[in-house]
């Protein structure tokens, strides 16, 4: 047997992709491997361990396995943080036409996140990533993470430093046409 773990995440089933090295994979790719591991452990009886990168000749885990498991745990934390961020800043609805250009708008269901507020469109810049994406931002109440009775402005998350208004759009408009 041979370990081709990387191919489960990348889909590269060529000889160069059928390898056991998972270093450098994205958090999402690591989580896809974790999903495959769960599937196999739930549906198949183990018959042994393959000596190589992840298990030594005695069947004991190697440092590479511990590093891969730690990376998968970090990927789970990253996924949880991303989900929390999506709840705070759900993606905008958008459409494009050659006649009207691009329109972004917010509703109580945009981005697949049901909530009590619609929000206003803003560009969200994520540290460590290039570019921005349109998100819906709560424009009333205290900022996220602060209790309703705290001494904060009644501007919701509008003052978050990672947000930017769309040029040419009213700051409180629920839709923006560019």
mmCIF file of C-alpha atoms in Angstrom:
data_model
loop_
_atom_site.group_PDB
_atom_site.id
_atom_site.type_symbol
_atom_site.label_atom_id
_atom_site.label_comp_id
_atom_site.label_asym_id
_atom_site.label_seq_id
_atom_site.Cartn_x
_atom_site.Cartn_y
_atom_site.Cartn_z
ATOM 1 C CA UNK A 1 0.000 0.000 0.000
ATOM 2 C CA UNK A 2 0.915 3.602 -0.311
ATOM 3 C CA UNK A 3 -0.399 6.727 1.353
ATOM 4 C CA UNK A 4 -1.899 9.253 -1.065
ATOM 5 C CA UNK A 5 -3.600 11.458 1.542
ATOM 6 C CA UNK A 6 -2.858 14.712 -0.284
ATOM 7 C CA UNK A 7 -4.961 13.628 -3.290
ATOM 8 C CA UNK A 8 -8.085 13.399 -1.115
ATOM 9 C CA UNK A 9 -7.824 17.161 -0.591
ATOM 10 C CA UNK A 10 -6.427 18.376 -3.903
ATOM 11 C CA UNK A 11 -8.100 15.992 -6.336
ATOM 12 C CA UNK A 12 -4.701 15.561 -8.008
ATOM 13 C CA UNK A 13 -4.535 11.822 -8.727
ATOM 14 C CA UNK A 14 -1.466 12.072 -10.963
ATOM 15 C CA UNK A 15 1.754 10.436 -9.761
ATOM 16 C CA UNK A 16 2.995 13.765 -8.365
ATOM 17 C CA UNK A 17 -0.258 14.254 -6.421
ATOM 18 C CA UNK A 18 -0.504 10.753 -4.975
ATOM 19 C CA UNK A 19 1.722 11.500 -1.977
ATOM 20 C CA UNK A 20 1.418 11.582 1.797
ATOM 21 C CA UNK A 21 2.785 15.103 2.316
ATOM 22 C CA UNK A 22 -0.025 17.362 3.608
ATOM 23 C CA UNK A 23 2.176 20.334 4.503
ATOM 24 C CA UNK A 24 1.140 23.566 2.847
ATOM 25 C CA UNK A 25 -2.506 22.580 2.405
ATOM 26 C CA UNK A 26 -5.138 25.232 3.103
ATOM 27 C CA UNK A 27 -7.372 24.979 6.182
ATOM 28 C CA UNK A 28 -10.268 23.918 3.923
ATOM 29 C CA UNK A 29 -8.169 21.177 2.316
ATOM 30 C CA UNK A 30 -7.096 19.907 5.745
ATOM 31 C CA UNK A 31 -10.744 19.771 6.802
ATOM 32 C CA UNK A 32 -11.586 17.743 3.698
ATOM 33 C CA UNK A 33 -8.937 15.195 4.733
ATOM 34 C CA UNK A 34 -10.418 15.176 8.230
ATOM 35 C CA UNK A 35 -13.801 14.426 6.643
ATOM 36 C CA UNK A 36 -12.342 11.488 4.728
ATOM 37 C CA UNK A 37 -10.704 10.173 7.908
ATOM 38 C CA UNK A 38 -14.046 10.349 9.715
ATOM 39 C CA UNK A 39 -15.812 8.604 6.844
ATOM 40 C CA UNK A 40 -13.333 5.732 6.816
ATOM 41 C CA UNK A 41 -13.247 5.305 10.589
ATOM 42 C CA UNK A 42 -17.078 5.308 10.707
ATOM 43 C CA UNK A 43 -17.553 2.840 7.833
ATOM 44 C CA UNK A 44 -14.547 0.490 7.787
ATOM 45 C CA UNK A 45 -12.694 -1.713 10.243
ATOM 46 C CA UNK A 46 -8.987 -0.852 10.439
ATOM 47 C CA UNK A 47 -6.697 -3.687 9.378
ATOM 48 C CA UNK A 48 -3.348 -2.104 10.197
ATOM 49 C CA UNK A 49 -1.211 0.980 9.850
ATOM 50 C CA UNK A 50 0.961 1.903 6.913
ATOM 51 C CA UNK A 51 4.590 2.469 7.871
ATOM 52 C CA UNK A 52 5.704 5.824 6.519
ATOM 53 C CA UNK A 53 5.201 9.489 7.208
ATOM 54 C CA UNK A 54 2.457 9.089 9.845
ATOM 55 C CA UNK A 55 3.236 5.753 11.585
ATOM 56 C CA UNK A 56 6.542 4.110 12.446
ATOM 57 C CA UNK A 57 7.381 0.395 12.102
ATOM 58 C CA UNK A 58 5.727 -0.274 15.494
ATOM 59 C CA UNK A 59 2.472 1.409 14.454
ATOM 60 C CA UNK A 60 3.166 4.384 16.717
ATOM 61 C CA UNK A 61 2.216 7.885 15.563
ATOM 62 C CA UNK A 62 5.071 10.010 14.227
ATOM 63 C CA UNK A 63 5.774 13.680 14.736
ATOM 64 C CA UNK A 64 4.381 14.289 11.219
ATOM 65 C CA UNK A 65 1.021 12.837 12.312
ATOM 66 C CA UNK A 66 0.955 15.023 15.426
ATOM 67 C CA UNK A 67 1.752 18.077 13.264
ATOM 68 C CA UNK A 68 -0.998 17.177 10.767
ATOM 69 C CA UNK A 69 -3.525 16.676 13.585
ATOM 70 C CA UNK A 70 -2.519 20.025 15.129
ATOM 71 C CA UNK A 71 -2.930 21.704 11.719
ATOM 72 C CA UNK A 72 -6.410 20.155 11.410
ATOM 73 C CA UNK A 73 -7.337 21.499 14.859
ATOM 74 C CA UNK A 74 -6.168 24.957 13.758
ATOM 75 C CA UNK A 75 -8.277 24.565 10.608
ATOM 76 C CA UNK A 76 -11.316 23.791 12.788
ATOM 77 C CA UNK A 77 -10.685 26.962 14.813
ATOM 78 C CA UNK A 78 -10.283 28.944 11.574
ATOM 79 C CA UNK A 79 -13.586 27.524 10.311
ATOM 80 C CA UNK A 80 -15.354 28.440 13.576
ATOM 81 C CA UNK A 81 -13.912 31.976 13.424
ATOM 82 C CA UNK A 82 -15.031 32.303 9.799
ATOM 83 C CA UNK A 83 -18.543 31.176 10.693
ATOM 84 C CA UNK A 84 -18.695 33.654 13.583
ATOM 85 C CA UNK A 85 -17.478 36.410 11.232
ATOM 86 C CA UNK A 86 -20.160 35.416 8.682
ATOM 87 C CA UNK A 87 -22.823 35.796 11.388
ATOM 88 C CA UNK A 88 -21.505 39.273 12.216
ATOM 89 C CA UNK A 89 -20.924 40.291 8.585
ATOM 90 C CA UNK A 90 -23.117 38.172 6.253
ATOM 91 C CA UNK A 91 -22.324 38.408 2.529
ATOM 92 C CA UNK A 92 -24.401 40.845 0.458
ATOM 93 C CA UNK A 93 -26.767 39.866 -2.306
ATOM 94 C CA UNK A 94 -25.394 40.986 -5.659
ATOM 95 C CA UNK A 95 -26.285 41.090 -9.327
ATOM 96 C CA UNK A 96 -24.706 42.484 -12.460
ATOM 97 C CA UNK A 97 -26.105 43.549 -15.798
ATOM 98 C CA UNK A 98 -24.496 45.420 -18.662
ATOM 99 C CA UNK A 99 -27.315 47.973 -18.577
ATOM 100 C CA UNK A 100 -27.325 48.713 -14.840
ATOM 101 C CA UNK A 101 -23.878 47.648 -13.615
ATOM 102 C CA UNK A 102 -23.390 45.983 -10.230
ATOM 103 C CA UNK A 103 -25.967 46.154 -7.490
ATOM 104 C CA UNK A 104 -25.298 45.092 -3.898
ATOM 105 C CA UNK A 105 -28.102 44.913 -1.362
ATOM 106 C CA UNK A 106 -28.850 43.569 2.068
ATOM 107 C CA UNK A 107 -31.893 41.713 3.344
ATOM 108 C CA UNK A 108 -32.715 39.729 6.472
ATOM 109 C CA UNK A 109 -31.660 36.552 4.636
ATOM 110 C CA UNK A 110 -28.680 37.693 2.521
ATOM 111 C CA UNK A 111 -25.619 35.491 2.592
ATOM 112 C CA UNK A 112 -27.783 32.617 3.796
ATOM 113 C CA UNK A 113 -27.764 34.081 7.317
ATOM 114 C CA UNK A 114 -31.206 34.631 8.852
ATOM 115 C CA UNK A 115 -31.278 37.578 11.237
ATOM 116 C CA UNK A 116 -33.504 40.321 12.654
ATOM 117 C CA UNK A 117 -31.733 43.124 10.742
ATOM 118 C CA UNK A 118 -31.017 43.751 7.045
ATOM 119 C CA UNK A 119 -27.903 45.900 7.317
ATOM 120 C CA UNK A 120 -26.105 48.128 4.851
ATOM 121 C CA UNK A 121 -23.514 47.109 2.210
ATOM 122 C CA UNK A 122 -19.832 47.662 3.012
ATOM 123 C CA UNK A 123 -16.504 46.431 1.699
ATOM 124 C CA UNK A 124 -14.865 44.111 4.228
ATOM 125 C CA UNK A 125 -11.085 43.835 4.161
ATOM 126 C CA UNK A 126 -9.812 40.697 5.867
ATOM 127 C CA UNK A 127 -6.295 40.865 7.314
ATOM 128 C CA UNK A 128 -3.947 38.613 5.390
ATOM 129 C CA UNK A 129 -6.130 38.375 2.286
ATOM 130 C CA UNK A 130 -6.142 40.366 -0.899
ATOM 131 C CA UNK A 131 -9.138 42.368 -1.994
ATOM 132 C CA UNK A 132 -12.456 42.864 -0.315
ATOM 133 C CA UNK A 133 -15.930 41.407 -0.331
ATOM 134 C CA UNK A 134 -19.346 42.946 0.132
ATOM 135 C CA UNK A 135 -20.918 42.286 3.511
ATOM 136 C CA UNK A 136 -24.048 43.448 5.296
ATOM 137 C CA UNK A 137 -23.349 45.474 8.411
ATOM 138 C CA UNK A 138 -25.703 46.124 11.307
ATOM 139 C CA UNK A 139 -26.206 49.889 11.479
ATOM 140 C CA UNK A 140 -27.955 50.255 14.871
ATOM 141 C CA UNK A 141 -27.378 49.126 18.430
ATOM 142 C CA UNK A 142 -24.062 48.534 20.193
ATOM 143 C CA UNK A 143 -21.073 47.075 18.316
ATOM 144 C CA UNK A 144 -20.855 43.280 18.252
ATOM 145 C CA UNK A 145 -19.449 41.874 21.457
ATOM 146 C CA UNK A 146 -20.754 44.720 23.626
ATOM 147 C CA UNK A 147 -23.826 44.432 25.847
ATOM 148 C CA UNK A 148 -26.871 46.537 24.909
ATOM 149 C CA UNK A 149 -26.492 48.626 28.054
ATOM 150 C CA UNK A 150 -22.849 49.559 27.404
ATOM 151 C CA UNK A 151 -21.776 53.127 26.711
ATOM 152 C CA UNK A 152 -21.284 52.847 22.950
ATOM 153 C CA UNK A 153 -22.709 54.662 19.973
ATOM 154 C CA UNK A 154 -25.916 53.415 18.393
ATOM 155 C CA UNK A 155 -24.104 52.584 15.118
ATOM 156 C CA UNK A 156 -23.948 48.795 15.260
ATOM 157 C CA UNK A 157 -20.748 47.614 13.571
ATOM 158 C CA UNK A 158 -20.374 50.561 11.181
ATOM 159 C CA UNK A 159 -17.176 51.709 12.904
ATOM 160 C CA UNK A 160 -15.329 48.408 12.483
ATOM 161 C CA UNK A 161 -11.854 49.314 11.111
ATOM 162 C CA UNK A 162 -11.993 46.581 8.434
ATOM 163 C CA UNK A 163 -15.010 48.146 6.722
ATOM 164 C CA UNK A 164 -15.201 50.756 3.989
ATOM 165 C CA UNK A 165 -18.216 52.498 2.465
ATOM 166 C CA UNK A 166 -18.913 52.154 -1.242
ATOM 167 C CA UNK A 167 -18.109 55.397 -3.009
ATOM 168 C CA UNK A 168 -21.220 57.058 -4.395
ATOM 169 C CA UNK A 169 -23.631 55.236 -2.088
ATOM 170 C CA UNK A 170 -25.514 56.781 0.807
ATOM 171 C CA UNK A 171 -23.931 55.516 4.068
ATOM 172 C CA UNK A 172 -27.238 54.064 5.331
ATOM 173 C CA UNK A 173 -28.689 52.775 2.033
ATOM 174 C CA UNK A 174 -29.659 49.079 2.054
ATOM 175 C CA UNK A 175 -28.632 48.832 -1.589
ATOM 176 C CA UNK A 176 -25.853 50.273 -3.704
ATOM 177 C CA UNK A 177 -25.523 50.443 -7.493
ATOM 178 C CA UNK A 178 -22.032 50.883 -8.934
#
